[in-house]
PDB file of C-alpha atoms and ligand atoms in Angstrom:
ATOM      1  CA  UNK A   1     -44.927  25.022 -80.511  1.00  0.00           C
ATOM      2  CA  UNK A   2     -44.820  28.719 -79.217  1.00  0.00           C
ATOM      3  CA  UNK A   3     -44.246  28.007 -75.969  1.00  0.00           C
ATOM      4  CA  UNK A   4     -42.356  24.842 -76.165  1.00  0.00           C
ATOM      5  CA  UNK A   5     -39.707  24.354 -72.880  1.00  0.00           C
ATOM      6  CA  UNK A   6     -41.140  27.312 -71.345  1.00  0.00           C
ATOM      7  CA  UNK A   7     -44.554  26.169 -70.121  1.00  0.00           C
ATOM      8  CA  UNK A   8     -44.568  27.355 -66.350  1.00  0.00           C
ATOM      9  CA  UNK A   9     -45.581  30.813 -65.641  1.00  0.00           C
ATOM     10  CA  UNK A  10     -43.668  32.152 -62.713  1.00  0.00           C
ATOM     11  CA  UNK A  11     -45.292  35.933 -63.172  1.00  0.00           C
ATOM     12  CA  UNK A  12     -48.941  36.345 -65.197  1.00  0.00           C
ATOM     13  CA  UNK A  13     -49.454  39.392 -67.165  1.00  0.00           C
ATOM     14  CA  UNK A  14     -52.215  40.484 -64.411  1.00  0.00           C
ATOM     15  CA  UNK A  15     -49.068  40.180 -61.306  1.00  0.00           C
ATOM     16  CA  UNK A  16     -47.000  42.672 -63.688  1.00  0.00           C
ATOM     17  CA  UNK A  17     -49.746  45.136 -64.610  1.00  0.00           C
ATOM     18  CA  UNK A  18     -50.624  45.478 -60.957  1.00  0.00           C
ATOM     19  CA  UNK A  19     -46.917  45.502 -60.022  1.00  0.00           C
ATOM     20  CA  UNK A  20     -45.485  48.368 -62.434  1.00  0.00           C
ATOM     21  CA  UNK A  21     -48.639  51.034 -61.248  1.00  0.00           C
ATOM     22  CA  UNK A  22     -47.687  50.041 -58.034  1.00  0.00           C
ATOM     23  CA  UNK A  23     -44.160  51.107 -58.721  1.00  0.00           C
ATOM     24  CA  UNK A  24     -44.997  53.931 -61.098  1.00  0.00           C
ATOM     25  CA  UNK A  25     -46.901  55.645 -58.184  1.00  0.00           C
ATOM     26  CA  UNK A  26     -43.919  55.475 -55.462  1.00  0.00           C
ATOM     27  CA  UNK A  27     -41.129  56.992 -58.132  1.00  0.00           C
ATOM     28  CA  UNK A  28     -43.751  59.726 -58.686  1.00  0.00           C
ATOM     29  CA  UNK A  29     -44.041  60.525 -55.376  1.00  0.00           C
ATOM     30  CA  UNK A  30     -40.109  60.091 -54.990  1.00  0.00           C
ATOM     31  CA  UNK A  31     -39.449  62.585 -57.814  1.00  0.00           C
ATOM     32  CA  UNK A  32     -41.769  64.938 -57.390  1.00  0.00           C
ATOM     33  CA  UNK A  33     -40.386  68.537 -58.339  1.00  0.00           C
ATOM     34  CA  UNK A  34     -37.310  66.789 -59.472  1.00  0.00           C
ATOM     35  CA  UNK A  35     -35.865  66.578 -62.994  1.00  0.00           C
ATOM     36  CA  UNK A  36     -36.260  62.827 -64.206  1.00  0.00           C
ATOM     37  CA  UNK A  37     -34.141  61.302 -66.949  1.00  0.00           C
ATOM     38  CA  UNK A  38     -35.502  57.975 -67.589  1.00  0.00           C
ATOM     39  CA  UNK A  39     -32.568  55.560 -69.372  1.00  0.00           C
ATOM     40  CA  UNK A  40     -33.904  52.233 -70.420  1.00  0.00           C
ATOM     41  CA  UNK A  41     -31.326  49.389 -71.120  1.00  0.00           C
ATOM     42  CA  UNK A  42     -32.233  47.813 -74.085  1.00  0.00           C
ATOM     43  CA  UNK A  43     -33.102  45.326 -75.418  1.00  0.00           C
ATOM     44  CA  UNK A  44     -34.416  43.706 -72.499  1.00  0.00           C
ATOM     45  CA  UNK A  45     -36.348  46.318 -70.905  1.00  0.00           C
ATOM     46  CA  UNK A  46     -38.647  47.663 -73.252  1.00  0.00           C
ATOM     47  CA  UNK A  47     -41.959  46.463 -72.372  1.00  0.00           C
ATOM     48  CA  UNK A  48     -40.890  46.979 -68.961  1.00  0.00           C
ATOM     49  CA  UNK A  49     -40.243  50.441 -69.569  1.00  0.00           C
ATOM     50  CA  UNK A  50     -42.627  51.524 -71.591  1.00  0.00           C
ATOM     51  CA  UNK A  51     -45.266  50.085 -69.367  1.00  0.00           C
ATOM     52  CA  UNK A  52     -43.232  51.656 -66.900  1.00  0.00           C
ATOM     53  CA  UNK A  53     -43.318  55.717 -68.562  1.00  0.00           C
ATOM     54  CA  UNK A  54     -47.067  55.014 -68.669  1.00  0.00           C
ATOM     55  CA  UNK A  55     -47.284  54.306 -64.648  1.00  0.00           C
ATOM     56  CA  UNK A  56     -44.783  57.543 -63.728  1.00  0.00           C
ATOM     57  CA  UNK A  57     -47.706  60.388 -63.450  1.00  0.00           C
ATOM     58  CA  UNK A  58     -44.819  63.870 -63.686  1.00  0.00           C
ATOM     59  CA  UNK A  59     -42.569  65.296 -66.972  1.00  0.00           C
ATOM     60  CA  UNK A  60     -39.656  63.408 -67.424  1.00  0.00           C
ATOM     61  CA  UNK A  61     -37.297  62.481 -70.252  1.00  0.00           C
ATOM     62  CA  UNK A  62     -36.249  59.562 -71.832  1.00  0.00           C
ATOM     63  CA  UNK A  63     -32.949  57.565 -73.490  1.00  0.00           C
ATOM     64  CA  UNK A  64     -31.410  54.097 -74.015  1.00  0.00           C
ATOM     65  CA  UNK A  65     -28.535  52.415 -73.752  1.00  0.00           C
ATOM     66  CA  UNK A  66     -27.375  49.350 -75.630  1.00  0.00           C
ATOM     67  CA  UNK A  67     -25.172  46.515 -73.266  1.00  0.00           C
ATOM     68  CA  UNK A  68     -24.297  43.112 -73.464  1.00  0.00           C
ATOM     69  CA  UNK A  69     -23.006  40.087 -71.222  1.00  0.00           C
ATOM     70  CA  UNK A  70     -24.481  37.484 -71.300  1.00  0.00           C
ATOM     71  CA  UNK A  71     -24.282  34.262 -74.173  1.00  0.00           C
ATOM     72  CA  UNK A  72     -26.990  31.800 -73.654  1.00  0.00           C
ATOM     73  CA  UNK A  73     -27.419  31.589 -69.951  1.00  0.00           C
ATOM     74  CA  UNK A  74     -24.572  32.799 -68.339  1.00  0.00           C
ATOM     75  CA  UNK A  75     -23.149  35.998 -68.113  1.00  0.00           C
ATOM     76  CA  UNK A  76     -19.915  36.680 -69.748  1.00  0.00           C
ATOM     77  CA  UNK A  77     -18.376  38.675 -67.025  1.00  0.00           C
ATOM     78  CA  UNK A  78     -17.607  41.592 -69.344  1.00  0.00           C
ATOM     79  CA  UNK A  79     -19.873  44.083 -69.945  1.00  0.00           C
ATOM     80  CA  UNK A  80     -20.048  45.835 -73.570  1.00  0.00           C
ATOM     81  CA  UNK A  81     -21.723  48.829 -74.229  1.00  0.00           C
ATOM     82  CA  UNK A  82     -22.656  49.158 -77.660  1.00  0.00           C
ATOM     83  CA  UNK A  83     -25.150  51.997 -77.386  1.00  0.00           C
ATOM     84  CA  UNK A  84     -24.551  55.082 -75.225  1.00  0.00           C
ATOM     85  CA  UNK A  85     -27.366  57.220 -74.295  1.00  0.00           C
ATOM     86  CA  UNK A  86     -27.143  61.264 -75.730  1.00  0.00           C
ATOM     87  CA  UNK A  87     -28.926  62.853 -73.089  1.00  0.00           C
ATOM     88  CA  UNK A  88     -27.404  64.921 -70.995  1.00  0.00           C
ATOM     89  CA  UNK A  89     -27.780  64.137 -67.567  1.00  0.00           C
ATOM     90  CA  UNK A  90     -25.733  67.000 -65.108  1.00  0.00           C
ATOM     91  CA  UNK A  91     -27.500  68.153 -62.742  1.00  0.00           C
ATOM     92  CA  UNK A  92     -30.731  65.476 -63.152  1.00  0.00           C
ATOM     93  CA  UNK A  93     -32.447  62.492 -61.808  1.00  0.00           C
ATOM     94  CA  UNK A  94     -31.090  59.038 -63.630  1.00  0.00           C
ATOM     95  CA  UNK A  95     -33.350  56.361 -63.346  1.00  0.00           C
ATOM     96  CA  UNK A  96     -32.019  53.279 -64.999  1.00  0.00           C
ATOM     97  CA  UNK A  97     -34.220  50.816 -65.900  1.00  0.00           C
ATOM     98  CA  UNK A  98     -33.298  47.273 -66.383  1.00  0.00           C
ATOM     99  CA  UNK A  99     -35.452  44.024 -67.067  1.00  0.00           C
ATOM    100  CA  UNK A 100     -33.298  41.810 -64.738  1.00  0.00           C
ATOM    101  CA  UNK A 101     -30.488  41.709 -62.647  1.00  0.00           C
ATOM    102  CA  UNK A 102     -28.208  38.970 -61.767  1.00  0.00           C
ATOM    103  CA  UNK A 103     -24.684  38.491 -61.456  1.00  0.00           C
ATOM    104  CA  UNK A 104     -25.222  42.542 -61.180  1.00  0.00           C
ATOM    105  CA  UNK A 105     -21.882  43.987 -63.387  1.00  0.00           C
ATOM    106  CA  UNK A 106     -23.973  45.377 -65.716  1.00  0.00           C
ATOM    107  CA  UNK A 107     -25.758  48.074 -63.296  1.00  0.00           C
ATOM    108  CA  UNK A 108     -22.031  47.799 -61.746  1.00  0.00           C
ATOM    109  CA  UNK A 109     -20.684  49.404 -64.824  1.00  0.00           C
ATOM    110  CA  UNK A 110     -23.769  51.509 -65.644  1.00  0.00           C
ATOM    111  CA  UNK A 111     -24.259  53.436 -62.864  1.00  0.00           C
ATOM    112  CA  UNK A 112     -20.467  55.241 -62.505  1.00  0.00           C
ATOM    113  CA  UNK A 113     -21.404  56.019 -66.272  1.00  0.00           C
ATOM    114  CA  UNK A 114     -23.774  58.447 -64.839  1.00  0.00           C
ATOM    115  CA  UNK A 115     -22.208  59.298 -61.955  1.00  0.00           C
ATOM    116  CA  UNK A 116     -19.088  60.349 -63.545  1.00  0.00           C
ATOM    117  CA  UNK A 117     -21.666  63.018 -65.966  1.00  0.00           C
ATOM    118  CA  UNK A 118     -22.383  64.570 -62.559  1.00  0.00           C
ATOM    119  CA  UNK A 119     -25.965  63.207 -62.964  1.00  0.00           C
ATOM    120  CA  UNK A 120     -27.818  64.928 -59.388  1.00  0.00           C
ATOM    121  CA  UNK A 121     -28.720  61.136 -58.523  1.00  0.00           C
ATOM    122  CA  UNK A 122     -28.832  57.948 -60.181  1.00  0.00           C
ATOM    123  CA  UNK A 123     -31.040  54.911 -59.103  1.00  0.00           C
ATOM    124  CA  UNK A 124     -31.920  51.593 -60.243  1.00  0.00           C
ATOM    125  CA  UNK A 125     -35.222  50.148 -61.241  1.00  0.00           C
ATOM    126  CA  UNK A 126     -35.742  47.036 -62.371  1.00  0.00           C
ATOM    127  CA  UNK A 127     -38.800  44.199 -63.441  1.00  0.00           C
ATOM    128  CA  UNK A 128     -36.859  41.213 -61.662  1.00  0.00           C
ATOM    129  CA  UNK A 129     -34.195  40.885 -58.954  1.00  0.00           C
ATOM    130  CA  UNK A 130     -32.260  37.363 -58.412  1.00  0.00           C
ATOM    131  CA  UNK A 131     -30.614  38.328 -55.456  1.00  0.00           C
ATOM    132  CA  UNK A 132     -29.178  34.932 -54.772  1.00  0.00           C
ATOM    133  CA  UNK A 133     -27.256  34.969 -58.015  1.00  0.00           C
ATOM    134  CA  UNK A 134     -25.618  38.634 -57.172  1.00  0.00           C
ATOM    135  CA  UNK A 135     -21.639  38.941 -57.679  1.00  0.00           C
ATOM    136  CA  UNK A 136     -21.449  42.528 -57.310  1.00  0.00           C
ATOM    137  CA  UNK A 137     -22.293  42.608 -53.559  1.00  0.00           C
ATOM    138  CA  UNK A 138     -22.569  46.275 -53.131  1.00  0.00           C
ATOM    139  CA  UNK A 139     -25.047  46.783 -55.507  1.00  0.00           C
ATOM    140  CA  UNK A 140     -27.863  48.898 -54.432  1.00  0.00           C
ATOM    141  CA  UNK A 141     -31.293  48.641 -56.189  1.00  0.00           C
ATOM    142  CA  UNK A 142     -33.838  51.388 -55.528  1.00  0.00           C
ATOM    143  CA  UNK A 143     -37.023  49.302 -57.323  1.00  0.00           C
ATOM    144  CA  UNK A 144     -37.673  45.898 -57.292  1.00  0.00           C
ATOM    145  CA  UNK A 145     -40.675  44.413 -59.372  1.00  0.00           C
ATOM    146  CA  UNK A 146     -39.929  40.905 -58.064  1.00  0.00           C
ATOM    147  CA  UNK A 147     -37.816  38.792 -56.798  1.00  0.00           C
ATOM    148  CA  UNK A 148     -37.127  35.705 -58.543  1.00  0.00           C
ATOM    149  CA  UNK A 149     -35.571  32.071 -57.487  1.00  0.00           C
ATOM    150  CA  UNK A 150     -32.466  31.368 -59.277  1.00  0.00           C
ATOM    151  CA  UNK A 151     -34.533  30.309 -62.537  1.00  0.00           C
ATOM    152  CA  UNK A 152     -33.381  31.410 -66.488  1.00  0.00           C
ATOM    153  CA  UNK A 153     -36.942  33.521 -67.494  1.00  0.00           C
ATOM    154  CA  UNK A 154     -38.126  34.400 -70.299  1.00  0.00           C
ATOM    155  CA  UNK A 155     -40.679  37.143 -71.641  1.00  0.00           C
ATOM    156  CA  UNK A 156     -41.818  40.037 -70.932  1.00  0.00           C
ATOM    157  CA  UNK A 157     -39.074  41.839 -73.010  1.00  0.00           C
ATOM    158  CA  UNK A 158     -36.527  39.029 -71.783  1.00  0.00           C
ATOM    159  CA  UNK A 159     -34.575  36.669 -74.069  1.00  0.00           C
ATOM    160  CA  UNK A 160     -33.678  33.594 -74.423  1.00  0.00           C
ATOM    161  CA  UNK A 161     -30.426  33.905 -77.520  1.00  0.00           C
ATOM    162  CA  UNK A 162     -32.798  36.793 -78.711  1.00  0.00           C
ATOM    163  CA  UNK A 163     -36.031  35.016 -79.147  1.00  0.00           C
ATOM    164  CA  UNK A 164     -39.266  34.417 -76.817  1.00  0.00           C
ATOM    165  CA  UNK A 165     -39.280  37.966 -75.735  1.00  0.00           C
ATOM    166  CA  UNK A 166     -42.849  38.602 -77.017  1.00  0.00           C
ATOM    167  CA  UNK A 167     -44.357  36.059 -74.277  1.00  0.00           C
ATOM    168  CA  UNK A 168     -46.706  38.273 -72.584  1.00  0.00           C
ATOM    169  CA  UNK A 169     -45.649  36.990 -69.378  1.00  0.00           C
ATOM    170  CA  UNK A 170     -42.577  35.740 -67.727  1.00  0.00           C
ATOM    171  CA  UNK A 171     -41.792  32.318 -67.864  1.00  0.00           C
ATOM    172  CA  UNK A 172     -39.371  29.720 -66.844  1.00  0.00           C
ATOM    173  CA  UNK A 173     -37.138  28.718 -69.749  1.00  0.00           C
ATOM    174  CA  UNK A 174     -36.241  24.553 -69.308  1.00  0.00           C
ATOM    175  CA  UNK A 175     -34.027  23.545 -71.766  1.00  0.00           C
TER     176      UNK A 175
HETATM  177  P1  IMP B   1     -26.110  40.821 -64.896  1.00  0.00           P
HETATM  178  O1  IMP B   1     -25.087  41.724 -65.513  1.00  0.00           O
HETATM  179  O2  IMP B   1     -25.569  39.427 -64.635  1.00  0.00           O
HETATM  180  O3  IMP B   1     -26.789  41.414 -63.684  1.00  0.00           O
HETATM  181  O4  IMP B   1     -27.187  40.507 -65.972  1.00  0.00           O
HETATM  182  C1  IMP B   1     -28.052  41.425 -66.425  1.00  0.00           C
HETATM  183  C2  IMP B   1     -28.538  41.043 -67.810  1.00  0.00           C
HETATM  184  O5  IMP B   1     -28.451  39.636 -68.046  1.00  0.00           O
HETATM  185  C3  IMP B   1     -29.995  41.372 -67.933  1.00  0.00           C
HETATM  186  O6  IMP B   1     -30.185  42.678 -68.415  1.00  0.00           O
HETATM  187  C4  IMP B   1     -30.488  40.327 -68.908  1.00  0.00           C
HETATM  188  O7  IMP B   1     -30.321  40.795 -70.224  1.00  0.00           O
HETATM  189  C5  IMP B   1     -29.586  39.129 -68.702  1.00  0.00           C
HETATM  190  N1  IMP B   1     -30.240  38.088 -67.861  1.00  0.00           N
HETATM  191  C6  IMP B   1     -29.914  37.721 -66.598  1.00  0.00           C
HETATM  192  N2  IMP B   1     -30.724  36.748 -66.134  1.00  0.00           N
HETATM  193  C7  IMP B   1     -31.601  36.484 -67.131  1.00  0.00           C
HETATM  194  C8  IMP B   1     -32.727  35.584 -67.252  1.00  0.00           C
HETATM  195  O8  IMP B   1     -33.108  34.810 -66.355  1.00  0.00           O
HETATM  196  N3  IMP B   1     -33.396  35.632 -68.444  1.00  0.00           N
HETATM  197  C9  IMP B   1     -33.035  36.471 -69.472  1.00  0.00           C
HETATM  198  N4  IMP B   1     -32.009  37.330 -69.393  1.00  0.00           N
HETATM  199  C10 IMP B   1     -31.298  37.333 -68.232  1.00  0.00           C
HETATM  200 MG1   MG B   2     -30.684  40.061 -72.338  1.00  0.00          MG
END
């Protein structure tokens, strides 16, 4: 069955809609008059982001990045990236926009990325926050859609091993 070990909803598709204007309308006002690069990490965060793009209301551009750490469950620790993005960022606005973030080393090892291209700023934006998982304890994250308990989700763009990311919702993944 479709949704077979992931029958709870933790976040309805109506809580995210409402959510992502909200969030869309503060980074416009935040970047207004400002150059915004937009850098989506995939896979995770595409619905995210492109519901996301829709909800910013001001020019901005947009590029993605390919990284991976986690097998299953549990994060690896080491953070690959297998897709750089090509835009050139000197001088602008970086927004990166993840789906989740958890142990936090892969906005650890994002965000010098930019950084270290001179980028004018670089913040973080993300769907869902487990603070109480967090490694990287100096992490700061600009936008928060929510914050989750220390639950495995699913949907909504995120994975489970590459599959259930097409739920229209998130949901709790029980093995
Ligand atoms: P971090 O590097 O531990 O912060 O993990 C970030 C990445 O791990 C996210 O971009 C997700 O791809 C993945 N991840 C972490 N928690 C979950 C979860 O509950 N469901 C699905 N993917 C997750
Ligand atoms: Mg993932």
């Amino acid at each position: 069955m479709f949704y077979d070990k992931c029958e709870e909803i933790l976040i309805s598709k109506e809580s995210l809609a409402k959510r992502v204007e909200e969030l869309g309308d503060q980074i416009t006002a935040d970047y207004e008059g400002k150059d915004l690069v937009v850098i989506g990490v995939l896979r995770g965060s595409f619905i995210f982001l492109a519901d996301l793009v829709r909800a910013i209301k001001m020019p901005l551009s947009l590029d993605f990045m390919i990284a991976k750490s986690y097998a299953g469950t549990e994060t690896t620790g080491e953070v690959r990236i297998l897709k750089d993005a090509d835009v050139k960022v000197a001088g602008k606005h970086v927004l990166i926009v993840e789906d989740i973030i958890d142990s936090g080393f892969t906005l650890s090892k994002l965000v010098p990325y930019f950084e270290n291209r001179n980028a004018a700023s670089v913040r973080i934006c993300t769907a869902l926050n487990k603070p109480s998982r967090r490694q990287v304890k100096d992490l700061h994250v600009d936008y928060v859609g929510f914050e989750i308990p220390d639950a495995f989700v699913v949907g909504y763009g995120l994975d489970f091993n590459d599959g259930m990311r097409n739920f229209p919702e998130i949901r709790i993944y029980k093995p």
